[in-house]
Each structure stands twice: as C-alpha cells, then as structure tokens.
Coordinates of C-alpha atoms in Angstrom, one line a residue:
X32 CA -125.2 108.8 44.1
X33 CA -123.1 110.5 46.9
X34 CA -125.3 111.2 50.2
X35 CA -125.6 114.8 51.7
X36 CA -122.7 114.3 54.3
X37 CA -120.3 112.9 51.8
X38 CA -120.8 116.0 49.3
X39 CA -120.4 118.4 52.6
X40 CA -116.9 116.7 53.4
X41 CA -116.2 116.5 49.6
X42 CA -116.8 120.7 49.7
X43 CA -114.9 121.2 52.8
X44 CA -111.8 119.3 51.8
X45 CA -111.8 121.2 48.1
X46 CA -112.4 124.7 50.0
X47 CA -109.2 123.9 52.3
X48 CA -107.1 122.7 49.6
X49 CA -107.9 125.6 47.7
X50 CA -107.3 127.9 50.6
X51 CA -103.7 126.3 50.8
X52 CA -103.1 126.4 47.4
X53 CA -103.8 129.9 47.1
X54 CA -101.4 130.9 50.2
X55 CA -98.7 128.8 48.8
X56 CA -99.1 130.6 45.1
X57 CA -96.8 133.4 44.4
X58 CA -99.4 135.0 42.5
X59 CA -101.2 136.8 45.3
X60 CA -103.3 140.0 45.1
X61 CA -101.7 143.0 46.3
X62 CA -103.3 146.0 48.1
X63 CA -100.0 148.0 47.7
X64 CA -101.4 151.5 46.1
X65 CA -100.7 152.2 42.7
X66 CA -98.3 155.6 43.2
X67 CA -95.8 153.6 45.3
X68 CA -95.6 150.5 42.9
X69 CA -94.7 153.0 40.2
X70 CA -92.0 154.6 41.8
X71 CA -90.4 157.5 39.7
X72 CA -92.6 156.4 36.7
X73 CA -95.4 159.4 38.1
X74 CA -93.1 162.2 37.9
X75 CA -94.0 164.8 35.5
X76 CA -92.7 168.5 34.8
X77 CA -94.5 171.8 36.6
X78 CA -94.7 174.1 33.7
X79 CA -96.2 176.2 36.0
X80 CA -93.0 176.5 37.9
X81 CA -90.6 176.9 35.4
X82 CA -93.0 179.9 34.0
X83 CA -92.9 181.6 37.5
X84 CA -90.4 183.8 38.8
X85 CA -88.4 181.5 41.0
X86 CA -88.5 178.8 37.9
X87 CA -86.9 181.5 35.5
X88 CA -84.2 182.9 38.1
X89 CA -83.3 179.3 38.5
X90 CA -82.7 178.4 35.0
X91 CA -81.0 181.6 34.5
X92 CA -78.5 181.2 37.2
X93 CA -77.7 177.5 36.3
X94 CA -77.1 178.6 32.5
X95 CA -74.9 181.8 33.6
X96 CA -73.0 179.4 36.3
X97 CA -72.4 177.1 33.6
X98 CA -71.3 179.7 31.1
X99 CA -69.2 181.2 33.4
X100 CA -67.3 177.9 34.3
X101 CA -66.8 177.2 30.8
X102 CA -65.1 180.1 29.8
X103 CA -62.7 179.6 33.2
X104 CA -62.1 176.1 31.6
X105 CA -60.9 177.5 28.7
X106 CA -57.8 179.4 30.0
X107 CA -54.8 177.4 29.5
X108 CA -52.1 179.8 31.3
X109 CA -52.6 181.8 34.6
X110 CA -50.4 183.6 36.8
X111 CA -51.1 183.7 39.9
X112 CA -53.7 181.1 39.8
X113 CA -55.6 181.2 42.9
X114 CA -58.5 183.8 41.5
X115 CA -59.2 181.3 38.8
X116 CA -59.1 178.1 41.0
X117 CA -61.8 180.0 43.3
X118 CA -63.9 181.4 40.5
X119 CA -63.9 177.6 38.8
X120 CA -64.8 176.0 42.4
X121 CA -67.8 178.6 43.2
X122 CA -68.9 178.6 39.5
X123 CA -69.2 174.7 39.6
X124 CA -71.0 174.1 42.9
X125 CA -73.2 176.8 42.0
X126 CA -73.9 174.9 38.9
X127 CA -74.7 171.6 40.6
X128 CA -76.4 172.6 44.0
X129 CA -78.7 175.4 41.8
X130 CA -79.2 172.4 39.2
X131 CA -80.3 169.7 41.5
X132 CA -82.4 172.5 43.5
X133 CA -83.9 173.1 39.9
X134 CA -84.8 169.4 39.3
X135 CA -86.2 169.3 42.6
X136 CA -88.8 172.1 42.2
X137 CA -89.6 171.4 38.6
X138 CA -90.4 167.6 39.1
X139 CA -92.0 168.4 42.4
X140 CA -89.6 165.9 44.3
X141 CA -89.5 168.4 47.3
X142 CA -93.1 167.2 48.3
X143 CA -91.9 163.9 48.9
X144 CA -89.7 164.9 51.3
X145 CA -91.4 167.2 53.6
X146 CA -89.4 166.7 56.5
X147 CA -86.7 169.7 55.0
X148 CA -87.8 173.3 54.8
X149 CA -87.1 174.0 51.1
X150 CA -87.7 177.6 51.4
X151 CA -85.0 177.8 53.8
X152 CA -82.7 175.7 52.0
X153 CA -83.4 177.8 49.0
X154 CA -82.9 181.0 50.6
X155 CA -79.2 179.8 52.2
X156 CA -78.1 178.6 48.7
X157 CA -78.9 181.7 46.9
X158 CA -77.4 183.7 49.8
X159 CA -74.0 181.9 49.8
X160 CA -73.9 181.9 46.0
X161 CA -74.9 185.4 45.8
X162 CA -72.1 186.5 48.4
X163 CA -69.0 184.1 46.6
X164 CA -70.0 184.7 43.3
X165 CA -69.4 188.3 44.0
X166 CA -66.3 187.7 45.9
X167 CA -64.9 185.3 43.4
X168 CA -65.9 187.8 40.2
X169 CA -64.0 190.6 41.9
X170 CA -60.5 188.8 42.9
X171 CA -60.7 187.6 39.3
X172 CA -61.5 190.9 37.7
X173 CA -58.4 192.2 39.8
X174 CA -56.3 189.4 38.9
X175 CA -57.0 188.4 35.4
X176 CA -54.5 189.0 32.2
X177 CA -57.0 190.8 30.1
X178 CA -57.8 188.0 27.8
X179 CA -60.9 187.3 26.5
X180 CA -62.1 184.2 28.3
X181 CA -61.4 185.9 31.6
X182 CA -63.3 189.0 30.7
X183 CA -66.2 186.8 29.7
X184 CA -65.9 184.8 32.9
X185 CA -66.0 187.9 34.9
X186 CA -69.1 189.2 33.2
X187 CA -71.1 186.3 33.5
X188 CA -69.9 186.1 37.1
X189 CA -71.5 189.2 37.7
X190 CA -74.7 188.5 36.2
X191 CA -74.7 185.3 37.9
X192 CA -74.7 187.3 41.1
X193 CA -77.2 189.5 40.2
X194 CA -79.5 186.6 39.6
X195 CA -78.9 184.9 42.5
X196 CA -79.3 187.9 44.8
X197 CA -82.6 188.7 43.4
X198 CA -83.7 185.0 43.8
X199 CA -82.5 185.2 47.4
X200 CA -84.7 188.5 48.0
X201 CA -87.5 186.7 46.5
X202 CA -86.7 183.7 48.9
X203 CA -86.1 185.4 51.9
X204 CA -89.6 187.2 51.4
X205 CA -91.4 183.7 50.6
X206 CA -89.4 182.3 53.8
X207 CA -91.2 185.3 56.0
X208 CA -94.5 184.2 54.6
X209 CA -94.1 180.7 55.7
X210 CA -93.0 181.6 59.2
X211 CA -96.3 183.8 59.2
X212 CA -98.5 181.1 58.1
X213 CA -97.1 178.5 60.7
X214 CA -97.0 180.7 63.6
X215 CA -100.9 181.5 62.8
X216 CA -101.2 177.7 62.0
X217 CA -99.8 176.5 65.0
X218 CA -101.9 179.3 67.1
X219 CA -105.4 177.9 65.7
X220 CA -104.4 174.8 66.8
X221 CA -103.4 175.4 70.2
X222 CA -106.7 177.5 70.3
X223 CA -108.8 174.4 69.4
X224 CA -106.9 172.1 71.7
X225 CA -107.4 174.1 74.5
X226 CA -111.3 174.7 73.8
X227 CA -111.5 170.4 73.2
X228 CA -109.9 170.2 76.9
X229 CA -112.5 172.9 78.6
X230 CA -115.6 171.3 76.9
X231 CA -114.9 168.1 78.2
X232 CA -117.5 166.6 80.5
X233 CA -115.2 165.3 82.7
X234 CA -113.1 168.4 83.3
X235 CA -115.7 170.2 84.3
X236 CA -117.1 168.0 86.6
X237 CA -113.5 168.0 88.0
X238 CA -113.7 171.6 88.4
X239 CA -117.4 171.7 90.0
X240 CA -116.2 169.3 92.3
X241 CA -113.0 170.7 93.7
X242 CA -115.0 174.1 93.8
X243 CA -117.6 172.6 96.2
X244 CA -114.8 171.3 98.3
X245 CA -113.3 174.3 98.7
X246 CA -116.4 176.0 99.4
X247 CA -117.5 173.8 102.3
X248 CA -114.3 173.9 104.0
X249 CA -114.4 177.7 104.1
X250 CA -117.2 177.4 105.7
X251 CA -116.8 174.8 108.4
X252 CA -113.1 176.7 109.2
X253 CA -113.2 179.7 111.4
X254 CA -112.4 182.9 109.9
X255 CA -109.0 184.2 111.0
X256 CA -106.1 186.1 108.8
X257 CA -104.0 182.6 109.1
X258 CA -106.8 180.9 107.4
X259 CA -107.4 183.2 104.7
X260 CA -103.7 183.4 103.9
X261 CA -103.9 179.5 103.6
X262 CA -107.3 179.3 101.6
X263 CA -106.0 182.6 99.5

C-alpha cells in the first residue's frame, strides 16, 4: 500500500506530465471564430439585392456591355479604326468593373471592407461609364460603315449609356442620403460626448473652484477701470 504522501507526489507528477504533453501536442483546442476559419465558405448570394433596382440595373449594365463588346469584336475590317478601338476599350472596361461591383454587392463582400465608401465608388463608376459609353457610341455612329455589327454595337452602346445613367442618378441620391445620415450621427455623437464631459464631477468641481477664486480676487482688489479691464 502507498502512503498518502507518495500518492500526492504521484498525482502531482501525473498532472505535470499531462500539462507538458498537452502543451507539446499539435492537436490543441482553438478559440478562433468559426466565421474566420471558414474563409469564403460562408458567402451566399443576396436575392434581395438582385431583385432590387440597383441589382437589376447592374445585371442589365453587365449584359449590355458584354453584348456591345461581342458585336464590336465581330468586325473584321475597319478604316479608320480609332472609333472602333475606343468603343472596344470602353465596353470591355465597363463590363469588367461593373461585373466586379455586381459580384461584390450580390455576395455582400463589400460589408467586409468597410474602409471603402462603396456608395461613392458605385457613383463614380456609373458616372464615368455613362460619359464614356455616350462618347464612344457617338464616335462609332459617326465613323461606322453601316454594317450590321457596327449598327448593333451602336444600339447596345446607347442602351448601356441609358442603363448607366439611371444607375448613376439612383447612386447619387443614395450617396446624398448616406451623407445626411453620417452628419446626423456625427452631430448626435458630439452632443453625447459634450454632455458626458459636462456631467463629470471633477469638471464641475474645477469650474466651482475657479469661480470661487475669481470672486475672491474681485473682492480683494480695489475697483478701478484698469482692474475691471483685467478681470473682464
């Protein structure tokens, strides 16, 4: 039979051995949140955005830009080709940038990057796309050779211009609303902080202390125009 001291020593050695083995074991329990370990596995499509006005316009912009780009790519001969190249660049750029924004908004990826003002980003993209699509469509309409592909590209270019213009108008309204909400929240936060500062007891005691000192100094000094000007 082991004595009580031997049993205590054996239990202490076992516990220390288990702690050492547990610390060196690669299979450690983790407290990392599940959302961080999943990475991109937690992404899901937002059907409400796709059914809304912004989502439908984004889908229309991507499709119109893609069709206009395909139409311009089917043209095999051109002279001069500057208008065709410019329209090709504008339609391809609009398709890529608007497609990326559509993916970001439909999967709520923009919520993971709050440092970027996404309302302003969408407004700038739609505004620039409207302007360049309009210019490219006018140039291509003036320099085309009346072929079917060129006429189709011009038509879809103007349709893409209209879709981007409507989206730019809605994005401008949304951006103004966000600015008003931001200014209102900043004002409320500033008022709350000022009230917290005024309600602190140490601030009130300091105000009372300085006020009492000022009253005592005024009582001790003789009344004269010079003293009145200094104490004013």
